[in-house]
mmCIF file of C-alpha atoms in Angstrom:
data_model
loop_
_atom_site.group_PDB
_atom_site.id
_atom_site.type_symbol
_atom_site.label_atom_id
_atom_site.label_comp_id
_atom_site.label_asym_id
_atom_site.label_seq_id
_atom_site.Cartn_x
_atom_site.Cartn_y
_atom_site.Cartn_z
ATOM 1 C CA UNK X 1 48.475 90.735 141.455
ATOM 2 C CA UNK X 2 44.721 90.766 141.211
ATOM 3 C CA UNK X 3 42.810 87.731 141.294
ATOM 4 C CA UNK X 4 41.457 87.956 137.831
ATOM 5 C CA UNK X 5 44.955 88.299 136.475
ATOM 6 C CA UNK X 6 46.210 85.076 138.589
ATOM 7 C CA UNK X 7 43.557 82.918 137.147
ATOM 8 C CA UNK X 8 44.363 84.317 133.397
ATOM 9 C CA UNK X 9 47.480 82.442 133.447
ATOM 10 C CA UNK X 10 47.933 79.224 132.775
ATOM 11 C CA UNK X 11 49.349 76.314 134.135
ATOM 12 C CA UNK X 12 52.733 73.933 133.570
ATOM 13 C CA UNK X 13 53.398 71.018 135.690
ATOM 14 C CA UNK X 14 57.185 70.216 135.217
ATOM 15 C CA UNK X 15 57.752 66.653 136.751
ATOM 16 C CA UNK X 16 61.170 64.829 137.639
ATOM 17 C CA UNK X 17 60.914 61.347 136.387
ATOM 18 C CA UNK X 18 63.988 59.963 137.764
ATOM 19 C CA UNK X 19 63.337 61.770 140.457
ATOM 20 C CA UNK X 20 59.459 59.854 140.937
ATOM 21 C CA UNK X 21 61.058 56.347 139.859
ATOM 22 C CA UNK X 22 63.965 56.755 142.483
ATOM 23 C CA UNK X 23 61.315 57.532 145.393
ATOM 24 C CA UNK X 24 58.545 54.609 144.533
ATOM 25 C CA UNK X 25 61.144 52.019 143.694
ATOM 26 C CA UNK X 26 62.299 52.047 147.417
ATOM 27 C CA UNK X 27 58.992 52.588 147.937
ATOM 28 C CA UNK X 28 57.365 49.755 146.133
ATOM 29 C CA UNK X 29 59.819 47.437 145.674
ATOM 30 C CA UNK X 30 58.216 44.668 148.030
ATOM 31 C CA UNK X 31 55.622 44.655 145.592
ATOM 32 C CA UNK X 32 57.572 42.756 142.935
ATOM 33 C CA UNK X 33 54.355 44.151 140.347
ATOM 34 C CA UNK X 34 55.027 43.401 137.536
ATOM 35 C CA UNK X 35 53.492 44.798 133.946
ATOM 36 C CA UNK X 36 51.616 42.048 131.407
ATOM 37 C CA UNK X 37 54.745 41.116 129.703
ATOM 38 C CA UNK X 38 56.376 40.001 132.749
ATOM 39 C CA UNK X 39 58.996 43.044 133.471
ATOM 40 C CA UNK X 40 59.386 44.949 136.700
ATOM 41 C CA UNK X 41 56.598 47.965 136.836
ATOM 42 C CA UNK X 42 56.426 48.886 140.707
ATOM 43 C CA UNK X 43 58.218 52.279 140.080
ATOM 44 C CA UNK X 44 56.503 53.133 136.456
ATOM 45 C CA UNK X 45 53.319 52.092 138.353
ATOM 46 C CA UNK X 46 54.468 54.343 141.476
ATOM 47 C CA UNK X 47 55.523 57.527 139.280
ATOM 48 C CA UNK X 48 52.384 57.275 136.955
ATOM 49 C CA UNK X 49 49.816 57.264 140.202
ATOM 50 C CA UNK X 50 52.002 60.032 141.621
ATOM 51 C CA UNK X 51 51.802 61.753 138.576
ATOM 52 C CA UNK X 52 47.944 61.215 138.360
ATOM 53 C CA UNK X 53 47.804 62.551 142.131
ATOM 54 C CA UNK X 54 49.642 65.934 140.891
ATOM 55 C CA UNK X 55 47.408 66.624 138.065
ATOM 56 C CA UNK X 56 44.137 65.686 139.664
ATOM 57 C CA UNK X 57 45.483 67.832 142.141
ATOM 58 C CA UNK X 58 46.529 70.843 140.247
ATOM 59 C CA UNK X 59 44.735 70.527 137.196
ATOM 60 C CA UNK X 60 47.621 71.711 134.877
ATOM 61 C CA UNK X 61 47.139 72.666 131.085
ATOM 62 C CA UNK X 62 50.253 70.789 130.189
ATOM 63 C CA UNK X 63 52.542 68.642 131.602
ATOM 64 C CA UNK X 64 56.121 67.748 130.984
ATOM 65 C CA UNK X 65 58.446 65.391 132.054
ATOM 66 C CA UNK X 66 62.904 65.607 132.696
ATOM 67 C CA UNK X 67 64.430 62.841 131.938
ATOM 68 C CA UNK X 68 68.579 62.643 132.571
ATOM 69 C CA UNK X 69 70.514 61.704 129.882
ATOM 70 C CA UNK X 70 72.152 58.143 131.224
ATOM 71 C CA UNK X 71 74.597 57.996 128.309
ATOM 72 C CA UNK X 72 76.850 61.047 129.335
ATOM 73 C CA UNK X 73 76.952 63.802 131.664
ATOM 74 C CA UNK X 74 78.768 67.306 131.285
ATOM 75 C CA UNK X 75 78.640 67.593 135.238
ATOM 76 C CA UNK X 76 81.040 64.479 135.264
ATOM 77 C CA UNK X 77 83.156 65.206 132.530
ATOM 78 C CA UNK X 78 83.551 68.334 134.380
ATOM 79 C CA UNK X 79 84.040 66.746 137.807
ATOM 80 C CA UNK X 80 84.232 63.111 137.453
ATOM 81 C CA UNK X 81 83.547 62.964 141.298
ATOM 82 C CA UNK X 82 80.298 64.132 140.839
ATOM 83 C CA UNK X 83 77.664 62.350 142.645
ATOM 84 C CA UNK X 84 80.377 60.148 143.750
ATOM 85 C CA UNK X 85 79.820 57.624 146.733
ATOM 86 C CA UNK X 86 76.126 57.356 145.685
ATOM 87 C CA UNK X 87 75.423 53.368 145.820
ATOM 88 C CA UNK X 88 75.473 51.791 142.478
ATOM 89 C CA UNK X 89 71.357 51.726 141.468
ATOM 90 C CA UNK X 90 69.451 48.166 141.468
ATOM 91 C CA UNK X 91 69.297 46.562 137.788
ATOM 92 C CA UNK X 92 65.372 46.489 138.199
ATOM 93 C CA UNK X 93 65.482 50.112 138.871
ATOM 94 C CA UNK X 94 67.854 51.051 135.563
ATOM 95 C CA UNK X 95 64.966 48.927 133.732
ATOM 96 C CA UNK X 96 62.408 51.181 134.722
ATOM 97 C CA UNK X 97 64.782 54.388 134.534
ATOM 98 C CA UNK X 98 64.967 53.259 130.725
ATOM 99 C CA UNK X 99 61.538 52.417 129.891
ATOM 100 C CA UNK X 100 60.053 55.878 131.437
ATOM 101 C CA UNK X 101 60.666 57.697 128.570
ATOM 102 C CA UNK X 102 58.824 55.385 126.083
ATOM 103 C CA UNK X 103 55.523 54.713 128.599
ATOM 104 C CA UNK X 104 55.321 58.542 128.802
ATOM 105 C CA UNK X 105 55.857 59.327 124.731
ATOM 106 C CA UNK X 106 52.871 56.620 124.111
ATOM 107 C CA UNK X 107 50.652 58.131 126.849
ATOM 108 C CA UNK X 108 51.365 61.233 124.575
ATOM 109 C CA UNK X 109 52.851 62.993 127.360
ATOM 110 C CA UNK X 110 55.790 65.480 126.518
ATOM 111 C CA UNK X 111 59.467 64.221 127.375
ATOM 112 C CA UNK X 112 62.830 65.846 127.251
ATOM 113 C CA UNK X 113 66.053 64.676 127.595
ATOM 114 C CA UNK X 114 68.682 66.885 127.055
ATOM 115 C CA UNK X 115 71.915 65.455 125.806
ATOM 116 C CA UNK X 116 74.484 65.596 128.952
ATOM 117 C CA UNK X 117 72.203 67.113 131.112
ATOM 118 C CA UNK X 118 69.897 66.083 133.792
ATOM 119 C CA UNK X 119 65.914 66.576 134.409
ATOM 120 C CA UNK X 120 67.119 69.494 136.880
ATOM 121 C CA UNK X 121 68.128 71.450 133.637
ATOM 122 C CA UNK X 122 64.776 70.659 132.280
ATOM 123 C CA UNK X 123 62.923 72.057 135.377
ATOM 124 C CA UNK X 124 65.467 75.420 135.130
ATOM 125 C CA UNK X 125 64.266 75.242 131.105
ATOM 126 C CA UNK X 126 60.661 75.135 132.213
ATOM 127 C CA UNK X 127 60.186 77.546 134.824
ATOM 128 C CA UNK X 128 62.220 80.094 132.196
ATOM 129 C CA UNK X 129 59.969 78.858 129.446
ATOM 130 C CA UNK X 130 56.904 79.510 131.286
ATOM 131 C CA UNK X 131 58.467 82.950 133.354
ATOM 132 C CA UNK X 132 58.551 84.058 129.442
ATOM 133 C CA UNK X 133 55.120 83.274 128.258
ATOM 134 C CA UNK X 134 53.151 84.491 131.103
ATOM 135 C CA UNK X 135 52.309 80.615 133.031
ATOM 136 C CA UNK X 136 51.950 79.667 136.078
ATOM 137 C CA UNK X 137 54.731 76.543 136.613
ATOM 138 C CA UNK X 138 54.794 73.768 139.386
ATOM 139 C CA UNK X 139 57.651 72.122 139.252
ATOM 140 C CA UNK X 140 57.556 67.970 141.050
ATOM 141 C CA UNK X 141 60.414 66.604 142.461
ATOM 142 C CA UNK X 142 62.181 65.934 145.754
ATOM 143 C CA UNK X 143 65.470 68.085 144.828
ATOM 144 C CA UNK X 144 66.355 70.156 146.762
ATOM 145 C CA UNK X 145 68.115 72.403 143.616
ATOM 146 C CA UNK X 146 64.704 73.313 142.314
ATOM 147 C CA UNK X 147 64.687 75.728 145.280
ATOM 148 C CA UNK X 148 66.324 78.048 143.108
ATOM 149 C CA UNK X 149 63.457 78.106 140.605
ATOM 150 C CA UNK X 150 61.135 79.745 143.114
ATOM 151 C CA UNK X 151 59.362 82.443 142.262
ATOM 152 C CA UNK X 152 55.730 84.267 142.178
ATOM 153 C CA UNK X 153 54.779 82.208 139.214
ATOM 154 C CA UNK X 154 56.949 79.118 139.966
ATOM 155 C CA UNK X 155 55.913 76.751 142.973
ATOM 156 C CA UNK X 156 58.457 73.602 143.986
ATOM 157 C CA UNK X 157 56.164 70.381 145.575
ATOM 158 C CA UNK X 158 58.939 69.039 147.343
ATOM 159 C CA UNK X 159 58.028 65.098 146.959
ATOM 160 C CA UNK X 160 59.057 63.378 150.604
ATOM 161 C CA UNK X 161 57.993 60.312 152.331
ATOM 162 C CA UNK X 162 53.951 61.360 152.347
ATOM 163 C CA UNK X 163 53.634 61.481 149.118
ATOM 164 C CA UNK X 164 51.874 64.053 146.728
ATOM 165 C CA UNK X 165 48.980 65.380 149.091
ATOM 166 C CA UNK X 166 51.501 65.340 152.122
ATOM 167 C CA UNK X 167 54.399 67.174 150.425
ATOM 168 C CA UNK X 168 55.097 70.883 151.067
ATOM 169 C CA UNK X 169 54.354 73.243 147.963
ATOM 170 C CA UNK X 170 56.629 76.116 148.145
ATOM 171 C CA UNK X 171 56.490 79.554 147.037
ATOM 172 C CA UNK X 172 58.985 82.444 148.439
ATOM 173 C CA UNK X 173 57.242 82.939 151.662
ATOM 174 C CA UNK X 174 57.199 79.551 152.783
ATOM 175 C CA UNK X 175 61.110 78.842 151.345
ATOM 176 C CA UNK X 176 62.362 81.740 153.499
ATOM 177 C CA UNK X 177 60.011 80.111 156.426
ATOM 178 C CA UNK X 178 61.586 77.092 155.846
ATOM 179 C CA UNK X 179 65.559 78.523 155.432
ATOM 180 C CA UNK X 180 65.774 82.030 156.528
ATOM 181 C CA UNK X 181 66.693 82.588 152.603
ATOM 182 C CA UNK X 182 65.169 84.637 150.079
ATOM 183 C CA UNK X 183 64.028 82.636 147.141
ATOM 184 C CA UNK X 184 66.664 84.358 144.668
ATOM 185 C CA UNK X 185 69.880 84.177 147.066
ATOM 186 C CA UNK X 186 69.018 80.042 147.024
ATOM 187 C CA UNK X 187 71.443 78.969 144.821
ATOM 188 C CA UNK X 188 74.469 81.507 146.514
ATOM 189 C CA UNK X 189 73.198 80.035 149.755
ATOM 190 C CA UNK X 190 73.238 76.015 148.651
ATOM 191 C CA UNK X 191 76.843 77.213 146.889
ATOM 192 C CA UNK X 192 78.089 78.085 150.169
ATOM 193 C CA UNK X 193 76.606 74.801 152.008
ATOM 194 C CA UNK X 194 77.409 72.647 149.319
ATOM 195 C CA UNK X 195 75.864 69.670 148.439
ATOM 196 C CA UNK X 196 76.612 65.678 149.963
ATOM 197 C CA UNK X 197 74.115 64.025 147.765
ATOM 198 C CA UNK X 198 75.941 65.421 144.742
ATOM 199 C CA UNK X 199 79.091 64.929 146.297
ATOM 200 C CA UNK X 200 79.698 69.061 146.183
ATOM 201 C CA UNK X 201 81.336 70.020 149.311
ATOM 202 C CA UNK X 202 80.415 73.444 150.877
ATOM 203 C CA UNK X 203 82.706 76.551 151.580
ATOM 204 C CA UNK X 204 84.411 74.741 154.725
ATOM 205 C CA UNK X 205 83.502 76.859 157.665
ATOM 206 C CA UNK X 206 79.951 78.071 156.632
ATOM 207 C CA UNK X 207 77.157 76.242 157.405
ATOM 208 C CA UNK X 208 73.267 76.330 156.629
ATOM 209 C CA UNK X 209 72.936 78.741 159.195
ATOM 210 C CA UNK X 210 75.841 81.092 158.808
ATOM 211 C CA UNK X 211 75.121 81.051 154.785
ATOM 212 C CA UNK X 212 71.672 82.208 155.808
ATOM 213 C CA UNK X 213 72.850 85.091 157.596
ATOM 214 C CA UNK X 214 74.995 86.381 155.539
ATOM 215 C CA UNK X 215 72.490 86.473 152.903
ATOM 216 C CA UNK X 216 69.970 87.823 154.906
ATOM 217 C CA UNK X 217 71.955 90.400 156.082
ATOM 218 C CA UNK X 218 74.338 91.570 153.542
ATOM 219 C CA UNK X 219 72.298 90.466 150.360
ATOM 220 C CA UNK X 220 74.086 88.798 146.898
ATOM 221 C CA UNK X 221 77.694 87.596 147.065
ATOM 222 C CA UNK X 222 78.267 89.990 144.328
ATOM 223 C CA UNK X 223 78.451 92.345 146.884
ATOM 224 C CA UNK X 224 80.386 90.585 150.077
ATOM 225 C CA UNK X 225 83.022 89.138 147.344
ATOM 226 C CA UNK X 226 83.697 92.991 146.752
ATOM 227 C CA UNK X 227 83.767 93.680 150.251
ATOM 228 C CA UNK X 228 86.122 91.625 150.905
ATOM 229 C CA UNK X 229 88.229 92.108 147.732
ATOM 230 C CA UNK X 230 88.104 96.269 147.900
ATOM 231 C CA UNK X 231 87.712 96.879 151.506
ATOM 232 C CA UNK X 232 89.308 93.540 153.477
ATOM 233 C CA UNK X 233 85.292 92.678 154.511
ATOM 234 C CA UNK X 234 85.023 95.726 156.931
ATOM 235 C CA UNK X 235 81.565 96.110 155.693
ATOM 236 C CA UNK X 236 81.132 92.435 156.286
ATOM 237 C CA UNK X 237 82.062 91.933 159.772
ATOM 238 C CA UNK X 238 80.800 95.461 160.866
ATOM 239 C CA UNK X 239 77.108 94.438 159.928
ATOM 240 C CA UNK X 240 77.236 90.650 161.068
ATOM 241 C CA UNK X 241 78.541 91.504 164.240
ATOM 242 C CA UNK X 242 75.878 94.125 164.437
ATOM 243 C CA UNK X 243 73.199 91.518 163.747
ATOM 244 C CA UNK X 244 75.239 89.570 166.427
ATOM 245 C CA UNK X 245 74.972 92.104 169.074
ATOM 246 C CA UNK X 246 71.267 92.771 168.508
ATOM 247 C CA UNK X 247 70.590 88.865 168.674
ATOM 248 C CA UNK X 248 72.277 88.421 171.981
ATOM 249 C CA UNK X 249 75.144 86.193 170.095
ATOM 250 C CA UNK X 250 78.828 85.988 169.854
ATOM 251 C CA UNK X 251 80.097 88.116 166.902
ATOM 252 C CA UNK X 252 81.088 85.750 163.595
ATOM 253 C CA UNK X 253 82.016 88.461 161.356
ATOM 254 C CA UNK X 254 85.873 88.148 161.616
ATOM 255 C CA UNK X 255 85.114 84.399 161.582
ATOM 256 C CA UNK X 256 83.080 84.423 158.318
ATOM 257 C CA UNK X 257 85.276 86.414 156.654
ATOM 258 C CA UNK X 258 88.570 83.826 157.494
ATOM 259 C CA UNK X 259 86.261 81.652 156.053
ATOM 260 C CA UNK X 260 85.780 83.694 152.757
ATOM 261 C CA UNK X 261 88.947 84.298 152.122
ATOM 262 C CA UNK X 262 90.813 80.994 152.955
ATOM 263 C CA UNK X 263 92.399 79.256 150.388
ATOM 264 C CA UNK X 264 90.084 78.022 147.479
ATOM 265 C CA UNK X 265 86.935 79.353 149.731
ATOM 266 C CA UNK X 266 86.362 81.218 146.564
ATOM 267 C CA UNK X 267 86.878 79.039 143.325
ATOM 268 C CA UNK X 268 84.720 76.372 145.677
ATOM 269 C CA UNK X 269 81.818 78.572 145.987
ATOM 270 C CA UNK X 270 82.334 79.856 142.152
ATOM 271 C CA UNK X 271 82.331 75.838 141.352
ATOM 272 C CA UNK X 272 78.895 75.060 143.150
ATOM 273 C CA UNK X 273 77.308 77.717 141.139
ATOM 274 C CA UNK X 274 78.259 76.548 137.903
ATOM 275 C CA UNK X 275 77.495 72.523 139.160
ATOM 276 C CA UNK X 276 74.582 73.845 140.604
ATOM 277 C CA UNK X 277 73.109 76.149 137.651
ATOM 278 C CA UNK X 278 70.199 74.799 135.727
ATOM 279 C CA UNK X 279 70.484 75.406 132.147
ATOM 280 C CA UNK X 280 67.621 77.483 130.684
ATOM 281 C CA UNK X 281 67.984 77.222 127.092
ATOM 282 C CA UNK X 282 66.997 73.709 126.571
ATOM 283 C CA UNK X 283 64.026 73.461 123.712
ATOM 284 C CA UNK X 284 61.177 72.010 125.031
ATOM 285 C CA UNK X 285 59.127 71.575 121.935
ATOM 286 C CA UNK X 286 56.219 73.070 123.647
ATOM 287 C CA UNK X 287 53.883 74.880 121.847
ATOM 288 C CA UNK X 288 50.697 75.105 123.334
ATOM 289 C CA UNK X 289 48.770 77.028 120.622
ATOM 290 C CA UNK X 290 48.770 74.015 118.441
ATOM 291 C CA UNK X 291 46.263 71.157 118.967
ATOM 292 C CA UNK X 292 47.620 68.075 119.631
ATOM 293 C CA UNK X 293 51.111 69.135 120.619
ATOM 294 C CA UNK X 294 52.764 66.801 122.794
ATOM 295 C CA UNK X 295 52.283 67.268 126.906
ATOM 296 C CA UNK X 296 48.939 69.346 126.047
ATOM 297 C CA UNK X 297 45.189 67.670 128.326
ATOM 298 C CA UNK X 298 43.068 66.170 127.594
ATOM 299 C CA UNK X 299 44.609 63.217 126.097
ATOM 300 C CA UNK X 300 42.346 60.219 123.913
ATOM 301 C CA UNK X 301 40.702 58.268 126.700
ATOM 302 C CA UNK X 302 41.627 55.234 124.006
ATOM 303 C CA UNK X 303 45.319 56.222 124.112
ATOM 304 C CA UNK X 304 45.115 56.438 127.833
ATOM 305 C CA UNK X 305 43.329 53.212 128.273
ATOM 306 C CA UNK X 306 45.280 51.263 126.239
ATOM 307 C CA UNK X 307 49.078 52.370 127.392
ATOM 308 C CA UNK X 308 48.045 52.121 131.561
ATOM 309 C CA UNK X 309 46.071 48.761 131.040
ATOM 310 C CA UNK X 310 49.735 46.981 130.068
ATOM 311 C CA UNK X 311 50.668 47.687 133.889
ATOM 312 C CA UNK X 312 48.093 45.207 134.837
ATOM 313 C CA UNK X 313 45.950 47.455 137.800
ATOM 314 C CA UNK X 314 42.473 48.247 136.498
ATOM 315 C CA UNK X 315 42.254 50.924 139.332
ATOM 316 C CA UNK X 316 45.273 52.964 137.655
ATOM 317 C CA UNK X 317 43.711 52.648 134.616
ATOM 318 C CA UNK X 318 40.515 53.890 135.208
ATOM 319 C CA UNK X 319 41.825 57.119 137.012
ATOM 320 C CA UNK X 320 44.029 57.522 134.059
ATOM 321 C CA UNK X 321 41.027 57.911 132.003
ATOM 322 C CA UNK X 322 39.708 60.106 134.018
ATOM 323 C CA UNK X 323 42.426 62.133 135.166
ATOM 324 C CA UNK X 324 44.080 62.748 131.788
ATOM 325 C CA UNK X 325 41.234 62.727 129.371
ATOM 326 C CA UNK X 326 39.068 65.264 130.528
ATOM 327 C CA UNK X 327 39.473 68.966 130.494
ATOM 328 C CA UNK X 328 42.105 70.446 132.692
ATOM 329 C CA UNK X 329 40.187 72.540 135.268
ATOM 330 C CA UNK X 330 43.245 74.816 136.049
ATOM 331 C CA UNK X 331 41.125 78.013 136.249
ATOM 332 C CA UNK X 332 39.204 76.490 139.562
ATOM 333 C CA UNK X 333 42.720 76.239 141.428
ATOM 334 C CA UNK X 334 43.681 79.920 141.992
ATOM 335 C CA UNK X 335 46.951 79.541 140.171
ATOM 336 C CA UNK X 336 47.939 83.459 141.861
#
């Protein structure tokens, strides 16, 4: 792709509120800031700066925001153990979970929350959204799922402990860097390691690194499923012990393939996918060919002024102004 053609697309910045308000509540907490009426703001504060940071830093055309639905959840009606174990969140934290929504609406910022489904399925929904209309997309979180999104036109900043200028932006290159997995086998790969933070255990047996070496060297599970099924996974341990040999390791292939096809090895794997699929037919209400549309910059500096001045920091308010009411200066960021 030429550079002329990288810089003719434009660009969506998908962010994951909860996943911002989660982060800068632990984050901020100590602060005990507090908005002009009195209520908790340390995470709204947190997420909006962060938010700031991202544009400023990326200089997106439009912006939109997941929200999970916290009334009901297909996942759990599907699996009521889902995200089990997780500790029960801090009633100062639900507050702000709740009021996200309505600071982002006034800011004129676009929102979604799809009924029984989480911001995840909204970043899935995005990146499709954008795949179709020729964007660029960055999607903002520190989920790991969103992996699976990667693409040539979809990046993933990872949010983690340094913030927005000292989180990793990935792209395929640096995901297989990072996992020894191509971009497209992610979701197969987190399928087989399963998930502890959603409470999604992995295909017992394989690990991060056997899942990545299977992939790598046998390709979609499309294929080693019909291995196994059509040919009792000759093919399979034939070309990991290959790899084996040519590494200097022990061979794994007869292991792996125990491992396949133990009891439930496969219905768990075919569970993950479908707990771990982002939906990508959620209406996002964006159209960007229409002034004034929701989610589109620049934003009224009045509107701007007057929604961030009710946290109470004049600082946040007057890089509000400037961040979201000018014009977005995507083309300068090489959006390739």
């Amino acid at each position: 792709m030429s550079t002329a053609e990288a810089t003719e697309r434009r660009l969506l910045l998908v962010v994951d509120a909860p996943s911002l308000l989660h982060r800068n509540h632990h984050a901020r907490a100590h602060t005990g800031m507090t908005d002009r009426a009195g209520r908790p703001s340390w995470a709204l504060h947190g997420m909006l700066r962060q938010i700031l940071e991202a544009i400023d830093t990326f200089a997106p055309d439009a912006v939109l925001f997941g929200i999970d639905d916290r009334e009901r959840s297909e996942r759990r009606e599907l699996y009521p153990d889902y995200k089990a174990g997780r500790a029960e969140k801090d009633a100062h934290l639900v507050d702000q979970l709740e009021r996200a929504g309505s600071l982002l609406g006034a800011l004129g910022l676009a929102t979604v929350t799809p009924p029984g489904l989480e911001a995840d399925d909204v970043n899935a929904s995005a990146a499709a959204w954008a795949e179709r209309n020729g964007w660029n997309c960055v999607v903002v979180t520190s989920d790991r799922d969103a992996f699976a999104l990667i693409s040539e036109h979809t990046r993933v900043l990872r949010l983690i402990n340094g913030g927005i200028n000292g989180s990793p932006l990935l792209n395929p290159r640096s995901l297989q860097a990072m996992y020894g997995v191509r971009a497209e086998r992610y979701l197969e790969y987190a399928a087989l390691r399963g998930d502890a933070s959603d409470n999604l255990p992995g295909v017992t047996g394989i690990g991060e690194k056997t899942a990545a070496t299977l992939l790598g060297q046998l390709g979609p599970m499309e294929g080693v499923w019909a291995d196994i099924d059509h040919n009792g996974g000759a093919a399979v341990v034939a070309v990991l012990d290959e790899w084996a040999a040519e590494a200097g390791s022990r061979k794994v292939g007869a292991r792996v393939v125990r491992a396949l096809t133990a009891e439930g090895a496969r219905e768990r794997y075919d569970f993950n996918v479908r707990m771990m699929t982002g939906r990508t037919d959620i209406e996002l209400g964006l159209t960007p060919d229409v002034p004034g549309t929701p989610g589109l910059l620049p934003l009224p500096w009045e509107r701007v002024a007057r929604v961030v001045e009710f946290l109470g920091d004049d600082a946040t308010t007057a890089y509000a102004r400037r961040v979201l009411s000018t014009d977005p200066a995507s083309a300068g960021y090489g959006r390739g």
